[in-house]
PDB file of C-alpha atoms in Angstrom:
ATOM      1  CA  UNK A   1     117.135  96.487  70.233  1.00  0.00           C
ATOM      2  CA  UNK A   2     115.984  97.781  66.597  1.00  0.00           C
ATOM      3  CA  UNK A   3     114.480  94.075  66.298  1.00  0.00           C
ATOM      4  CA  UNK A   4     112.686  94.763  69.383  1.00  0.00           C
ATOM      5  CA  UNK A   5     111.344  98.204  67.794  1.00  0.00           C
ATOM      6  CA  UNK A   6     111.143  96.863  64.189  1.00  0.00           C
ATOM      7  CA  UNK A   7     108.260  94.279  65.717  1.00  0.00           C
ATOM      8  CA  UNK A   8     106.503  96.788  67.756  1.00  0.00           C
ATOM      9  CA  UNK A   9     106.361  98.866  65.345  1.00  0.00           C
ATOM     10  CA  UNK A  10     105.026  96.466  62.778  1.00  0.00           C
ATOM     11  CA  UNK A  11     102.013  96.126  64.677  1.00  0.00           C
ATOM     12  CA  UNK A  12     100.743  99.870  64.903  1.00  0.00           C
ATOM     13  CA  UNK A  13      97.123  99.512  63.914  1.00  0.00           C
ATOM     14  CA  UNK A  14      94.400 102.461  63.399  1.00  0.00           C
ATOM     15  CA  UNK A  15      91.736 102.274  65.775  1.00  0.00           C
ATOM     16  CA  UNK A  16      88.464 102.270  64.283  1.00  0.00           C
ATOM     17  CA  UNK A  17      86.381 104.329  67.370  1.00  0.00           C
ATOM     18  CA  UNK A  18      89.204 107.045  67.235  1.00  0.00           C
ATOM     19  CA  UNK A  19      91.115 106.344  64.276  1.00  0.00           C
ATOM     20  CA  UNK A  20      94.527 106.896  66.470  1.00  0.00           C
ATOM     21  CA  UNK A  21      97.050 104.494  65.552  1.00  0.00           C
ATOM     22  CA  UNK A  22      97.993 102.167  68.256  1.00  0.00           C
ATOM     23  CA  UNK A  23      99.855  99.507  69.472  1.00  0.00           C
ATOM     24  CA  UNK A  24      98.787  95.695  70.021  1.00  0.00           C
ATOM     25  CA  UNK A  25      99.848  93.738  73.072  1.00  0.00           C
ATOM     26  CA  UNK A  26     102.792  92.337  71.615  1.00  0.00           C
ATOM     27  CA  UNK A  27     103.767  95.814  70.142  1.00  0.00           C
ATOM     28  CA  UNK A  28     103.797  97.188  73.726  1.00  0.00           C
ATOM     29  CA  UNK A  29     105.712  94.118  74.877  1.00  0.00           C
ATOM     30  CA  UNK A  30     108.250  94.735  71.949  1.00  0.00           C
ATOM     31  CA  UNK A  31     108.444  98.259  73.056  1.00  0.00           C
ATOM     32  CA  UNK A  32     109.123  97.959  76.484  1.00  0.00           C
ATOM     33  CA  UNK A  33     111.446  94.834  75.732  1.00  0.00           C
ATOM     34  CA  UNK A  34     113.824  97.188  73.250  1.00  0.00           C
ATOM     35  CA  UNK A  35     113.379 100.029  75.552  1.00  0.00           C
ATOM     36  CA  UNK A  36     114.243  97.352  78.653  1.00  0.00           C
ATOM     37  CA  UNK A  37     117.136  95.958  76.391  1.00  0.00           C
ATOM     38  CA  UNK A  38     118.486  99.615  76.011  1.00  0.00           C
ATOM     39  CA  UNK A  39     119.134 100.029  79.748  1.00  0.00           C
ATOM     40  CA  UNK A  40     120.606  96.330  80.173  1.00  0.00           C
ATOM     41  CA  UNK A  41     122.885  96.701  77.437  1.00  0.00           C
ATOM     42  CA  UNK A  42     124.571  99.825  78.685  1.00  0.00           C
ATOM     43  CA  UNK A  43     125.346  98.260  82.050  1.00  0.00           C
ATOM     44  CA  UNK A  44     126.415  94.927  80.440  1.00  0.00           C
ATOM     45  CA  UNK A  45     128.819  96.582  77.701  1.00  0.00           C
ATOM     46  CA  UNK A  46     130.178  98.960  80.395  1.00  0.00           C
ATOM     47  CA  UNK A  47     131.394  96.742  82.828  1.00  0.00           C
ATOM     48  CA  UNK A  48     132.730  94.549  79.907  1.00  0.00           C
ATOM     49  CA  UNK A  49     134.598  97.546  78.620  1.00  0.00           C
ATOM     50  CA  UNK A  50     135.610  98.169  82.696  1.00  0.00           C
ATOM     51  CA  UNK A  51     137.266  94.640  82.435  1.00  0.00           C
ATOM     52  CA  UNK A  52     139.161  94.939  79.355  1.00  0.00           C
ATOM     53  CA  UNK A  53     140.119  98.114  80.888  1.00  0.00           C
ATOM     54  CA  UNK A  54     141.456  96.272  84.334  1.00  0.00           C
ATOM     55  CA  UNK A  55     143.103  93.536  81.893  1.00  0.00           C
ATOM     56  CA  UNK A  56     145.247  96.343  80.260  1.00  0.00           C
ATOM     57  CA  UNK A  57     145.455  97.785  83.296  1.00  0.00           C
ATOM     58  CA  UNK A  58     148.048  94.764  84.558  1.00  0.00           C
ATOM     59  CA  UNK A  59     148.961  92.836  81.663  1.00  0.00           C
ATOM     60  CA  UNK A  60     149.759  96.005  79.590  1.00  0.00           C
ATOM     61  CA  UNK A  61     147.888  94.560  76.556  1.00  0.00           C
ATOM     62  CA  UNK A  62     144.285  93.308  75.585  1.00  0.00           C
ATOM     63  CA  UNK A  63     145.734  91.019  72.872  1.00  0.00           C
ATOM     64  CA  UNK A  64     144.005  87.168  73.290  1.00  0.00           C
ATOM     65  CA  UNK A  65     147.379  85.976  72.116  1.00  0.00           C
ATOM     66  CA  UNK A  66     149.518  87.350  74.982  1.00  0.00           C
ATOM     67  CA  UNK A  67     147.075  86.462  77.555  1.00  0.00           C
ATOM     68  CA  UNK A  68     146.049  83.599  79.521  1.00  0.00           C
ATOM     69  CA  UNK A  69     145.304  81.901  83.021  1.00  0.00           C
ATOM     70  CA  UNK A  70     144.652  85.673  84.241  1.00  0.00           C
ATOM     71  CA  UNK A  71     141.982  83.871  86.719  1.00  0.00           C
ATOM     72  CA  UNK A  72     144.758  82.760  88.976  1.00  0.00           C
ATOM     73  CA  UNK A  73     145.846  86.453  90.142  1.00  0.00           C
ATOM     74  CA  UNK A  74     142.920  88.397  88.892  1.00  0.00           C
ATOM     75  CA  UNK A  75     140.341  85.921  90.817  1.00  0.00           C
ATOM     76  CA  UNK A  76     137.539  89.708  91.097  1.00  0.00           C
ATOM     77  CA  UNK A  77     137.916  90.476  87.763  1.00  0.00           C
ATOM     78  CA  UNK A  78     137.245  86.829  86.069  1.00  0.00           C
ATOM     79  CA  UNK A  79     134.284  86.792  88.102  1.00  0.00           C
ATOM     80  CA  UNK A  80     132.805  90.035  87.001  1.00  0.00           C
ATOM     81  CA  UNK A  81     133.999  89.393  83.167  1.00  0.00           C
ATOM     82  CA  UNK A  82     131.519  86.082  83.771  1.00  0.00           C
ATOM     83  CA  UNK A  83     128.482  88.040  85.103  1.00  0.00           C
ATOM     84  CA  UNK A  84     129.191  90.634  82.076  1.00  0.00           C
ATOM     85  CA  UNK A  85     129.379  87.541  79.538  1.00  0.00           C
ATOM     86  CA  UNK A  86     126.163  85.600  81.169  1.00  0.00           C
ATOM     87  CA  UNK A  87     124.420  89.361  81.275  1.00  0.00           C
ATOM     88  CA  UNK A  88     125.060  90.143  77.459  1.00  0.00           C
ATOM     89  CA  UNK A  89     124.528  87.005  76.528  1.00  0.00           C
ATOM     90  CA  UNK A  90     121.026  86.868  77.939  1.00  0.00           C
ATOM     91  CA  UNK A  91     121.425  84.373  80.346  1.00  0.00           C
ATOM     92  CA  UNK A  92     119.479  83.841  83.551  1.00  0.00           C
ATOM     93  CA  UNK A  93     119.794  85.142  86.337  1.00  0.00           C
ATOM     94  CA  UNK A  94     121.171  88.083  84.747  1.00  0.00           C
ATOM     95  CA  UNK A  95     119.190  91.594  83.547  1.00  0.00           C
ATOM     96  CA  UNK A  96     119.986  90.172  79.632  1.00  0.00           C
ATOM     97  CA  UNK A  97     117.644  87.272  80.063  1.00  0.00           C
ATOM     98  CA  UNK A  98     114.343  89.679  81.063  1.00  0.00           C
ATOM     99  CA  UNK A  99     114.561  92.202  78.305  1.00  0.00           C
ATOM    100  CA  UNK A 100     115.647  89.422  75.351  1.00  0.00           C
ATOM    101  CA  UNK A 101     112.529  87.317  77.146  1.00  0.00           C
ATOM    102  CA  UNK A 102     110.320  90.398  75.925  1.00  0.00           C
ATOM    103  CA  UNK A 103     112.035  90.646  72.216  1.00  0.00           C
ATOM    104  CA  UNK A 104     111.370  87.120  71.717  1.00  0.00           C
ATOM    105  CA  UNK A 105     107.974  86.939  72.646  1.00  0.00           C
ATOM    106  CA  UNK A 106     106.864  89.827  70.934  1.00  0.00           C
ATOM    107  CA  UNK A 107     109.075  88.863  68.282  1.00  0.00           C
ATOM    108  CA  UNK A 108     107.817  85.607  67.760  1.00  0.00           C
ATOM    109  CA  UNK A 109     104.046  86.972  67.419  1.00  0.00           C
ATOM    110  CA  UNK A 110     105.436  88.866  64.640  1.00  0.00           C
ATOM    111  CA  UNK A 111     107.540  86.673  62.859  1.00  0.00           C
ATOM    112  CA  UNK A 112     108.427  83.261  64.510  1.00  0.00           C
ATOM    113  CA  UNK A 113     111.793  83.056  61.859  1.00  0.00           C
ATOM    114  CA  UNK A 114     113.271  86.158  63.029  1.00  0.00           C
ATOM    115  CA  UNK A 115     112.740  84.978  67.066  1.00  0.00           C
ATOM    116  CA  UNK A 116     114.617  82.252  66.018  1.00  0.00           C
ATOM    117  CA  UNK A 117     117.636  83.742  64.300  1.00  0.00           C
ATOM    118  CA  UNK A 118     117.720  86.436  67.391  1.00  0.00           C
ATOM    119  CA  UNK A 119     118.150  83.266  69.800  1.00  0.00           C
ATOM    120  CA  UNK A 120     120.368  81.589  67.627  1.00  0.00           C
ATOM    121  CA  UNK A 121     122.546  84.980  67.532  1.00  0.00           C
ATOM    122  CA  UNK A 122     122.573  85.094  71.260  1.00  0.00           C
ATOM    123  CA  UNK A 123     123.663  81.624  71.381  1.00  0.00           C
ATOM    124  CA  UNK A 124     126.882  82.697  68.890  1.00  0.00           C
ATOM    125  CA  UNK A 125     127.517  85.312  71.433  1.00  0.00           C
ATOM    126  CA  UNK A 126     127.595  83.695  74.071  1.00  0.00           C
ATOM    127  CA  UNK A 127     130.205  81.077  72.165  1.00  0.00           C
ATOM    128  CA  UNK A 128     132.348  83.682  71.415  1.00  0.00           C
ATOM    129  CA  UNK A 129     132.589  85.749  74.928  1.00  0.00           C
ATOM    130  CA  UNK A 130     133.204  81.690  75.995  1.00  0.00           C
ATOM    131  CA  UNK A 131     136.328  82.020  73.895  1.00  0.00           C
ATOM    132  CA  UNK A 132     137.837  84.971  75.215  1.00  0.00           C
ATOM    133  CA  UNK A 133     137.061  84.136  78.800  1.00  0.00           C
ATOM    134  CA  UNK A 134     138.787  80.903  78.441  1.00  0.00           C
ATOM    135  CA  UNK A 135     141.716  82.223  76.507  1.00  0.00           C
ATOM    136  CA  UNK A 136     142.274  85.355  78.446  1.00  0.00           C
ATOM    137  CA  UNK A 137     141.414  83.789  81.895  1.00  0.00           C
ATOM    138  CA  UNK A 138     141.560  79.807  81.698  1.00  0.00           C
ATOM    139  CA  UNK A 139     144.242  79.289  79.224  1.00  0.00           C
ATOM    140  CA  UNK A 140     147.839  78.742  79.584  1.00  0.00           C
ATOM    141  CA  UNK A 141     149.406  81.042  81.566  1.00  0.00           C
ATOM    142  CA  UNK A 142     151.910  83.148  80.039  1.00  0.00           C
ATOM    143  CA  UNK A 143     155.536  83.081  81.483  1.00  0.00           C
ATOM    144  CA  UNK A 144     155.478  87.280  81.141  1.00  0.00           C
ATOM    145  CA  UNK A 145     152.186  87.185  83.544  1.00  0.00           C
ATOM    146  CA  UNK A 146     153.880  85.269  86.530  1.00  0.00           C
ATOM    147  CA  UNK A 147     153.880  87.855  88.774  1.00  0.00           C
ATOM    148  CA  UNK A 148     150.553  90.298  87.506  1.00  0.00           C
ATOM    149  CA  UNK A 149     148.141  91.378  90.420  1.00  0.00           C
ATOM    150  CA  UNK A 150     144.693  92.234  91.215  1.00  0.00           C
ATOM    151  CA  UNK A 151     143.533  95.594  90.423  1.00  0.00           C
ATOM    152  CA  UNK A 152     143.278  97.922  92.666  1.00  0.00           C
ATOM    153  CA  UNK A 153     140.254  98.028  94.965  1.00  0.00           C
ATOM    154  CA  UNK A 154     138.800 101.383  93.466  1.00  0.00           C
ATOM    155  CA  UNK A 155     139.015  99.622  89.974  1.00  0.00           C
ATOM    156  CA  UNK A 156     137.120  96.851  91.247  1.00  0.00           C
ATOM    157  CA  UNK A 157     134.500  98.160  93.402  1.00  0.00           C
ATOM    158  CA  UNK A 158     133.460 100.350  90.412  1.00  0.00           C
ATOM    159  CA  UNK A 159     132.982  97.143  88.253  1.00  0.00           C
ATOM    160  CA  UNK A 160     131.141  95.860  91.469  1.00  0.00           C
ATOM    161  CA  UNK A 161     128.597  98.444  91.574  1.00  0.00           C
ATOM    162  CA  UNK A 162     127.844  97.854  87.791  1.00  0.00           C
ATOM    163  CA  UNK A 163     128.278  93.730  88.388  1.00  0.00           C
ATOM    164  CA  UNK A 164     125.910  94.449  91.497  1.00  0.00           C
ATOM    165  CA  UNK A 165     122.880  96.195  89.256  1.00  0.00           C
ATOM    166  CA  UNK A 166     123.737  93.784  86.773  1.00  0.00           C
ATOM    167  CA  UNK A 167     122.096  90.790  88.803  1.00  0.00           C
ATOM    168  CA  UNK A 168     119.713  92.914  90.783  1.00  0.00           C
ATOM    169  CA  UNK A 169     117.851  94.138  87.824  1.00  0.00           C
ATOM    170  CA  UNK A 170     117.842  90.111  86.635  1.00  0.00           C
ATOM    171  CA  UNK A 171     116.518  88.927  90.101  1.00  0.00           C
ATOM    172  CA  UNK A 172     113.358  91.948  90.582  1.00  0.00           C
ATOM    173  CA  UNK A 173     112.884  92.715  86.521  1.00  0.00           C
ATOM    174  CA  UNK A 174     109.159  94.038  87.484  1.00  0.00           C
ATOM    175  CA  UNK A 175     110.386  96.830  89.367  1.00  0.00           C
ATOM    176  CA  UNK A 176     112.453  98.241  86.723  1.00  0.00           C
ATOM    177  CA  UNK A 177     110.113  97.253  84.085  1.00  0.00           C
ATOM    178  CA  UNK A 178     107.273  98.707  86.133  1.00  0.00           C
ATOM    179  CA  UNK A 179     109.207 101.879  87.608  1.00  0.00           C
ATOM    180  CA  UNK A 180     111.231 103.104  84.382  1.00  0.00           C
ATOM    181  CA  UNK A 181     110.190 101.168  80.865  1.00  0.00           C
ATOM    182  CA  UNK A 182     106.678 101.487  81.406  1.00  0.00           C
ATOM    183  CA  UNK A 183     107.093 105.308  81.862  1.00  0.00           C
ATOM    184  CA  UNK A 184     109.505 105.385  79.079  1.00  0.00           C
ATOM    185  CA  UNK A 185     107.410 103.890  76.852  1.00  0.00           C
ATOM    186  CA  UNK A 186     104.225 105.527  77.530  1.00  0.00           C
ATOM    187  CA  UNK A 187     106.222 108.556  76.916  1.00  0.00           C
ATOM    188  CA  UNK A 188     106.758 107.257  73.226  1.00  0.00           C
ATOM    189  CA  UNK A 189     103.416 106.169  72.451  1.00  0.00           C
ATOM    190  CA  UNK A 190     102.174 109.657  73.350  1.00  0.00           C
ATOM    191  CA  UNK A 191     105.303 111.667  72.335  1.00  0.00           C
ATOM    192  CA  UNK A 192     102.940 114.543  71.329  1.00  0.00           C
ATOM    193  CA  UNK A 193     101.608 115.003  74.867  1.00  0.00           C
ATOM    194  CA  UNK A 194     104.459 114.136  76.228  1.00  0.00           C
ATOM    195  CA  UNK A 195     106.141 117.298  74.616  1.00  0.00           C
ATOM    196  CA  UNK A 196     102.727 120.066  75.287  1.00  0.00           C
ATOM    197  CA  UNK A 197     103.541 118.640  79.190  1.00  0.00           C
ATOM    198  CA  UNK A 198     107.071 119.401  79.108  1.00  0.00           C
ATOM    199  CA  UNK A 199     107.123 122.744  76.890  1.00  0.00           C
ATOM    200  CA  UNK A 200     103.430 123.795  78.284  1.00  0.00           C
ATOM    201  CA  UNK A 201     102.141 124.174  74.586  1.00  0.00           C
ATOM    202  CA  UNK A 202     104.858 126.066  73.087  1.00  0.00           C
TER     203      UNK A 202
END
């Protein structure tokens, strides 16, 4: 996210009919893409945080040493800590992949290194959350987890809803982009108009 704002910012330029500094087409790109990010993010992290919240829920601890082979009883909750992991992560055909598209196009019209690193950071991401999933949910199952069960249904149907946005928003990425970022960011670029409209020039 401040990547995403650190390139659009980098290419404000003055423009010479008005002398108002603006943004290129990469900028706005970068803009949208942070501000796109933002929104992802929050539903990715939360329904990550939901399932380390069902894990403790049953197993009574969130420690990667005392867990493992949760996926046999806890078949929802696997499957929603995998669309949180691909989401995060950036991978299609999750809501991650649009808005980290965006940083890394604008990104790499600014600075082609730092596109790189930024992949190459989502791709150490994505190794670790691979690691936890497999320990907590593939792994050996411990002898103290025998008998654990599913969450209950309220539990899960809340980290359903979020798992639910989660791929919508990857699937139609326009009408989000369209409906909310471009608003958002128009909002941003003209912050000083933005505020007369809202406070009616006081």
């Amino acid at each position: 996210m401040l990547l995403a704002i650190g390139a659009a910012f980098s290419t404000f330029y003055a423009n010479p009919e008005t002398g108002v500094a603006t943004l290129t087409d990469s900028g706005e790109i970068a803009l949208k893409g942070g501000i796109f990010h933002i929104l992802n993010d929050a539903l990715d992290v939360s329904l990550l945080f939901l399932v380390a919240g069902a894990i403790y829920f049953t197993a009574k601890t969130t420690s990667l040493n005392k867990l493992g082979g949760l996926a046999r009883n806890m078949k929802y909750t696997s499957v929603f800590f995998l669309i949180g992991l691909f989401a995060v992560s950036g991978l299609p055909p999750m809501n991650g992949f649009a808005s980290k598209l965006m940083i890394y196009q604008s990104t790499y019209q600014v600075n082609p290194i730092l596109a790189i690193v930024a992949i190459l950071c989502s791709i150490l991401l994505l190794a670790t959350f691979v690691k936890v999933f497999y320990s907590a949910f593939l792994g050996p199952k411990i002898s103290k987890l025998e008998n654990i069960k599913e969450v209950p249904r309220s539990m899960l149907i809340a980290m359903g809803i979020i798992a639910c946005l989660i791929i919508f928003i990857g699937l139609f990425p326009n009408l989000v982009v369209e409906n909310v970022v471009t608003p958002a960011a128009n909002a941003l670029k003209n912050a000083g108009q933005y505020i007369t409209m809202i406070t009616g020039g006081f």
